[in-house]
Amino acid sequence: MKGIFDFLFYKKRLYLFTERLSLLVCGGNSLQKALFVISRINGRDIKINHIGSFLHKSLLEGTKFSVAMSLSPFLKVPEWYVSFISVAEECGLLSPLLLYLKKLLEHEKSANEKLFSALIYPLLVVLLTFLAGAVSVFYFLPSFSAFWDGEIEELLQEAIKTMIFADFFLIFAFAAIVVFMKKIVSCSPCVNVFRTIAFLSENSVPIFHSLSCSFAFSGKNKRLSLALLEIKNRLLEGENVAQCFGECFVKSGFKNEGLLLSENLALCEQTGKSDGFERTALFLETEAERNEKIFLSCLQPLLLFLAAIYVTLILKTAFLPYITNFGGLI
């Protein structure tokens, strides 16, 4: 049970650790001193102190910070987080990169909170629908047994079977809503890649280091991983940046993202600006927010429609026979 609790709250722990570390490092403290202070701060989560103590001890023993982060037994650190720390060590940009990591974790936290809050209403509707079906079948239906000529047991069994079928239908529909809502709330996987390249380029990090760091974001998306790998190989061959990025993303299935990025990068080459990646990421985020609003506006009618189907199935099986039994009197 303790392990499950740690797994569920490791992201919050990582965010709190990054927030404290960025505050101390950006305040002028060395990395070792910042980790020592974190190990001594009194807080609700004692494991953050253990993390600071472990990392401080590792640095004193000569271990690189990125390696120590990946080996920490008190915190599960994502691959992309370690990649940022590695870039910070190579380029000497620990302070700005820690602030950027904090921003990324805040964005992820905000997306999860938005998803959970958006699912409260659908979950409530589904639970109330389940409750209405159960009360109808197990309470109201037996109360009509005095009007039925000895076939109530057979009717009750049929009603229970229908209710189980309707329950599975409602569960499947709710699961589909959750999956679709998660996809809507979460931005395109390309957004973090574009944001990262834009941020690192602003801090004079070479494009190849930026691609290596961005590659960690695509660990769960093979298409995106292949696109970034092909981009890196084609850049080594001296190809144009705008054409290379656009063609590789389109080829990997990210047609809208690739075409938009290619246009923005080509425009930047003509105007001498360097905000092509940032402009593309901003446009994709704006489009995702618009799609989210449209989906949430359609969610309530959809749920009411599903609840109506559920109730209709039960009424047809359980209570329609009473109407026909009395010759249409009711």
Coordinates of C-alpha atoms in Angstrom, one line a residue:
M1 CA 0.0 0.0 0.0
K2 CA 2.9 2.3 0.8
G3 CA 4.5 1.6 -2.6
I4 CA 1.2 2.5 -4.4
F5 CA 0.9 5.8 -2.4
D6 CA 4.5 6.7 -3.4
F7 CA 3.8 5.9 -7.0
L8 CA 0.7 8.1 -7.1
F9 CA 2.4 11.1 -5.5
Y10 CA 5.9 10.9 -7.0
K11 CA 5.1 13.7 -9.5
K12 CA 4.0 16.1 -6.7
R13 CA 7.3 15.2 -4.9
L14 CA 9.3 15.8 -8.0
Y15 CA 7.6 19.2 -8.5
L16 CA 8.2 20.3 -4.8
F17 CA 11.9 19.2 -5.0
T18 CA 12.4 21.1 -8.3
E19 CA 10.7 24.2 -6.9
R20 CA 12.9 24.3 -3.9
L21 CA 16.1 23.5 -5.8
S22 CA 15.4 26.2 -8.5
L23 CA 14.6 28.8 -5.8
L24 CA 17.9 28.1 -4.0
V25 CA 20.1 27.8 -7.1
C26 CA 18.6 30.9 -8.7
G27 CA 19.1 32.7 -5.4
G28 CA 22.9 32.4 -5.8
N29 CA 23.6 29.2 -3.9
S30 CA 25.8 26.4 -5.3
L31 CA 24.2 23.1 -6.2
Q32 CA 25.8 21.3 -3.3
K33 CA 24.7 24.0 -0.8
A34 CA 21.2 24.0 -2.2
L35 CA 20.9 20.2 -1.8
F36 CA 22.3 20.4 1.7
V37 CA 19.6 23.0 2.6
I38 CA 16.9 20.9 1.1
S39 CA 18.0 17.9 3.2
R40 CA 17.6 20.1 6.3
I41 CA 14.2 21.8 5.5
N42 CA 11.3 20.7 7.7
G43 CA 8.4 19.8 5.5
R44 CA 5.4 17.4 5.3
D45 CA 7.2 15.1 2.9
I46 CA 10.3 13.7 4.7
K47 CA 11.3 11.9 1.5
I48 CA 12.3 15.3 -0.1
N49 CA 14.8 15.6 2.7
H50 CA 16.1 12.1 1.9
I51 CA 16.4 13.1 -1.8
G52 CA 18.4 16.2 -0.9
S53 CA 20.7 14.2 1.4
F54 CA 21.3 11.4 -1.1
L55 CA 22.1 13.8 -3.9
H56 CA 24.3 15.9 -1.7
K57 CA 26.3 12.9 -0.6
S58 CA 26.5 11.6 -4.2
L59 CA 28.0 15.0 -5.4
L60 CA 30.6 14.9 -2.6
E61 CA 31.6 11.4 -3.8
G62 CA 32.1 12.7 -7.3
T63 CA 29.0 11.5 -9.0
K64 CA 27.4 13.7 -11.7
F65 CA 24.2 15.3 -10.7
S66 CA 22.3 13.8 -13.6
V67 CA 23.5 10.3 -12.8
A68 CA 22.7 10.8 -9.1
M69 CA 19.2 11.9 -10.0
S70 CA 18.6 8.7 -12.1
L71 CA 19.9 6.5 -9.3
S72 CA 18.0 8.2 -6.4
P73 CA 16.0 5.5 -4.5
F74 CA 13.6 8.1 -3.1
L75 CA 12.3 9.6 -6.3
K76 CA 11.3 8.3 -9.7
V77 CA 12.8 10.7 -12.2
P78 CA 11.5 10.7 -15.8
E79 CA 14.0 10.3 -18.6
W80 CA 13.3 13.8 -20.0
Y81 CA 14.1 15.3 -16.6
V82 CA 17.5 13.6 -16.5
S83 CA 18.1 14.7 -20.1
F84 CA 17.6 18.4 -19.1
I85 CA 19.9 18.0 -16.2
S86 CA 22.6 16.5 -18.5
V87 CA 22.3 19.4 -20.9
A88 CA 22.5 21.8 -17.9
E89 CA 25.8 20.2 -16.8
E90 CA 27.3 20.3 -20.3
C91 CA 26.2 23.9 -21.1
G92 CA 26.3 25.5 -17.6
L93 CA 22.7 26.5 -17.6
L94 CA 21.4 25.0 -14.4
S95 CA 19.5 28.0 -13.2
P96 CA 17.4 28.7 -16.3
L97 CA 16.9 25.0 -17.0
L98 CA 15.6 24.3 -13.4
L99 CA 13.1 27.1 -13.9
Y100 CA 12.0 25.6 -17.2
L101 CA 11.7 22.2 -15.6
K102 CA 9.5 23.7 -12.9
K103 CA 7.3 25.3 -15.6
L104 CA 7.0 21.9 -17.4
L105 CA 6.0 20.2 -14.2
E106 CA 3.5 22.9 -13.4
H107 CA 2.0 22.5 -16.9
E108 CA 1.7 18.7 -16.4
K109 CA 0.2 19.2 -12.9
S110 CA -2.3 21.7 -14.3
A111 CA -3.3 19.3 -17.1
N112 CA -3.9 16.5 -14.7
E113 CA -6.0 18.7 -12.4
K114 CA -8.0 19.9 -15.4
L115 CA -8.6 16.3 -16.4
F116 CA -9.8 15.2 -12.9
S117 CA -12.1 18.2 -12.5
A118 CA -13.6 17.6 -15.9
L119 CA -14.3 13.9 -15.1
I120 CA -16.2 14.7 -11.8
Y121 CA -19.5 15.5 -13.6
P122 CA -19.4 12.4 -15.9
L123 CA -18.6 10.2 -13.0
L124 CA -21.4 11.6 -11.0
V125 CA -23.9 11.1 -13.8
V126 CA -22.7 7.5 -14.3
L127 CA -23.0 6.7 -10.6
L128 CA -26.5 8.2 -10.3
T129 CA -27.6 6.2 -13.4
F130 CA -26.2 3.0 -11.9
L131 CA -28.1 3.8 -8.7
A132 CA -31.4 4.5 -10.6
G133 CA -31.1 1.2 -12.4
A134 CA -30.4 -0.8 -9.3
V135 CA -33.2 0.8 -7.3
S136 CA -35.7 0.2 -10.2
V137 CA -34.8 -3.5 -10.6
F138 CA -34.3 -4.5 -7.0
Y139 CA -36.8 -2.3 -5.2
F140 CA -39.6 -1.0 -7.4
L141 CA -39.9 -4.1 -9.6
P142 CA -40.5 -6.6 -6.7
S143 CA -43.1 -4.2 -5.2
F144 CA -45.4 -4.9 -8.2
S145 CA -45.4 -8.7 -7.5
A146 CA -48.9 -8.6 -6.1
F147 CA -50.2 -7.6 -9.6
W148 CA -48.3 -10.3 -11.4
D149 CA -49.5 -13.8 -11.9
G150 CA -46.6 -15.8 -10.6
E151 CA -44.0 -14.8 -13.2
I152 CA -42.2 -12.2 -11.2
E153 CA -39.1 -14.3 -10.7
E154 CA -38.7 -14.9 -14.5
L155 CA -39.2 -11.2 -15.1
L156 CA -36.8 -10.2 -12.4
Q157 CA -34.0 -12.4 -13.8
E158 CA -34.6 -10.9 -17.3
A159 CA -34.4 -7.4 -15.8
I160 CA -31.2 -8.2 -14.0
K161 CA -29.6 -9.5 -17.2
T162 CA -30.7 -6.3 -19.0
M163 CA -29.3 -4.2 -16.2
I164 CA -25.9 -6.0 -16.3
F165 CA -25.8 -5.5 -20.1
A166 CA -26.7 -1.8 -19.6
D167 CA -24.0 -1.4 -16.9
F168 CA -21.3 -2.8 -19.2
F169 CA -22.5 -0.4 -21.9
L170 CA -22.3 2.5 -19.6
I171 CA -18.9 1.5 -18.3
F172 CA -17.6 1.2 -21.9
A173 CA -19.0 4.6 -22.8
F174 CA -17.5 6.2 -19.7
A175 CA -14.1 4.6 -20.5
A176 CA -14.3 6.0 -24.0
I177 CA -15.1 9.4 -22.7
V178 CA -12.1 9.3 -20.3
V179 CA -9.7 8.2 -23.1
F180 CA -11.0 10.9 -25.5
M181 CA -11.0 13.6 -22.8
K182 CA -7.4 12.8 -21.9
K183 CA -6.5 13.1 -25.5
I184 CA -8.3 16.4 -25.8
V185 CA -6.9 17.9 -22.6
S186 CA -3.3 16.8 -23.4
C187 CA -1.7 18.8 -26.1
S188 CA 0.0 17.3 -29.1
P189 CA 3.2 15.4 -28.1
C190 CA 5.0 17.8 -30.5
V191 CA 4.3 20.8 -28.3
N192 CA 6.8 19.9 -25.6
V193 CA 9.4 19.1 -28.3
F194 CA 8.9 22.5 -30.0
R195 CA 8.9 24.4 -26.6
T196 CA 12.1 22.6 -25.5
I197 CA 14.0 23.4 -28.8
A198 CA 12.8 27.0 -28.6
F199 CA 13.9 27.4 -25.0
L200 CA 17.3 25.8 -25.5
S201 CA 17.9 27.7 -28.7
E202 CA 17.2 31.0 -26.8
N203 CA 19.9 29.9 -24.3
S204 CA 22.5 29.3 -27.1
V205 CA 22.3 25.5 -26.8
P206 CA 23.3 23.8 -30.1
I207 CA 20.4 22.2 -32.1
F208 CA 21.9 18.7 -31.7
H209 CA 21.8 19.0 -27.9
S210 CA 18.3 20.4 -28.1
L211 CA 17.2 17.4 -30.2
S212 CA 18.8 14.9 -27.8
C213 CA 16.9 16.6 -24.9
S214 CA 13.7 16.7 -26.8
F215 CA 14.1 13.0 -27.8
A216 CA 13.3 12.1 -24.2
F217 CA 9.8 13.5 -24.5
S218 CA 9.0 11.0 -27.3
G219 CA 9.8 7.8 -25.4
K220 CA 6.2 6.6 -25.5
N221 CA 5.6 7.8 -29.1
K222 CA 7.6 5.8 -31.6
R223 CA 6.5 7.9 -34.6
L224 CA 7.8 11.1 -32.9
S225 CA 11.0 9.3 -31.9
L226 CA 11.7 8.2 -35.5
A227 CA 10.9 11.7 -36.7
L228 CA 13.5 13.3 -34.4
L229 CA 16.1 10.7 -35.1
E230 CA 15.7 11.2 -38.9
I231 CA 15.8 15.0 -38.4
K232 CA 19.1 14.6 -36.5
N233 CA 20.6 12.5 -39.3
R234 CA 19.5 14.8 -42.0
L235 CA 20.8 17.9 -40.2
L236 CA 24.2 16.1 -40.0
E237 CA 24.1 15.8 -43.7
G238 CA 23.7 19.6 -44.0
E239 CA 20.0 19.8 -45.0
N240 CA 17.9 22.9 -44.6
V241 CA 16.3 23.1 -41.1
A242 CA 12.8 24.2 -42.2
Q243 CA 12.5 21.6 -44.9
C244 CA 14.1 18.8 -42.8
F245 CA 11.7 19.3 -39.8
G246 CA 8.6 19.7 -42.0
E247 CA 9.2 16.7 -44.1
C248 CA 10.1 14.4 -41.2
F249 CA 7.1 15.3 -39.1
V250 CA 4.7 15.0 -42.1
K251 CA 6.3 11.6 -43.0
S252 CA 5.8 10.4 -39.4
G253 CA 2.1 11.2 -39.4
F254 CA 2.2 14.7 -37.8
K255 CA 1.0 16.4 -40.9
N256 CA -0.5 19.6 -39.4
E257 CA 2.4 20.0 -37.0
G258 CA 5.0 19.5 -39.7
L259 CA 3.4 21.8 -42.3
L260 CA 2.9 24.5 -39.7
L261 CA 6.4 24.3 -38.4
S262 CA 7.9 24.3 -41.8
E263 CA 6.0 27.5 -42.7
N264 CA 7.0 29.2 -39.5
L265 CA 10.7 28.2 -39.8
A266 CA 10.8 29.3 -43.5
L267 CA 9.2 32.6 -42.5
C268 CA 11.9 33.0 -39.7
E269 CA 14.6 32.4 -42.3
Q270 CA 13.2 35.2 -44.4
T271 CA 12.7 37.7 -41.6
G272 CA 15.7 36.8 -39.5
K273 CA 13.7 35.9 -36.5
S274 CA 14.1 32.8 -34.4
D275 CA 10.7 32.2 -32.9
G276 CA 9.5 29.5 -35.3
F277 CA 9.3 26.7 -32.8
E278 CA 7.7 28.9 -30.2
R279 CA 5.0 30.3 -32.6
T280 CA 4.2 26.7 -33.7
A281 CA 3.8 25.5 -30.1
L282 CA 1.6 28.5 -29.2
F283 CA -0.7 27.9 -32.2
L284 CA -1.0 24.1 -31.3
E285 CA -1.8 25.0 -27.7
T286 CA -4.5 27.5 -28.7
E287 CA -6.0 25.0 -31.1
A288 CA -6.1 22.3 -28.3
E289 CA -7.8 24.8 -25.9
R290 CA -10.5 25.5 -28.6
N291 CA -11.1 21.8 -29.1
E292 CA -11.3 21.3 -25.4
K293 CA -14.0 23.9 -25.0
I294 CA -16.0 22.3 -27.9
F295 CA -15.8 18.9 -26.4
L296 CA -16.8 20.0 -22.9
S297 CA -19.8 21.9 -24.3
C298 CA -21.0 18.6 -26.0
L299 CA -20.3 16.5 -22.9
Q300 CA -23.4 17.2 -20.9
P301 CA -25.9 16.3 -23.8
L302 CA -23.9 13.2 -24.6
L303 CA -24.0 12.0 -21.0
L304 CA -27.8 12.7 -20.8
F305 CA -28.3 10.7 -24.0
L306 CA -26.3 7.7 -22.6
A307 CA -28.3 7.9 -19.3
A308 CA -31.5 7.9 -21.3
I309 CA -30.5 4.8 -23.3
Y310 CA -29.6 3.1 -20.0
V311 CA -32.9 3.9 -18.4
T312 CA -34.9 3.0 -21.5
L313 CA -33.3 -0.5 -21.7
I314 CA -34.3 -1.2 -18.1
L315 CA -37.8 0.2 -18.4
K316 CA -38.5 -1.7 -21.6
T317 CA -37.4 -5.0 -20.0
A318 CA -38.7 -4.6 -16.4
F319 CA -41.8 -2.4 -16.6
L320 CA -43.1 -2.6 -20.1
P321 CA -44.6 -6.1 -19.4
Y322 CA -46.8 -4.5 -16.7
I323 CA -48.2 -2.1 -19.2
T324 CA -49.0 -4.9 -21.7
N325 CA -50.2 -7.3 -18.9
F326 CA -53.0 -4.8 -18.0
G327 CA -54.0 -4.5 -21.6
G328 CA -52.6 -1.0 -22.0
L329 CA -54.6 0.3 -19.0
I330 CA -51.6 1.9 -17.4

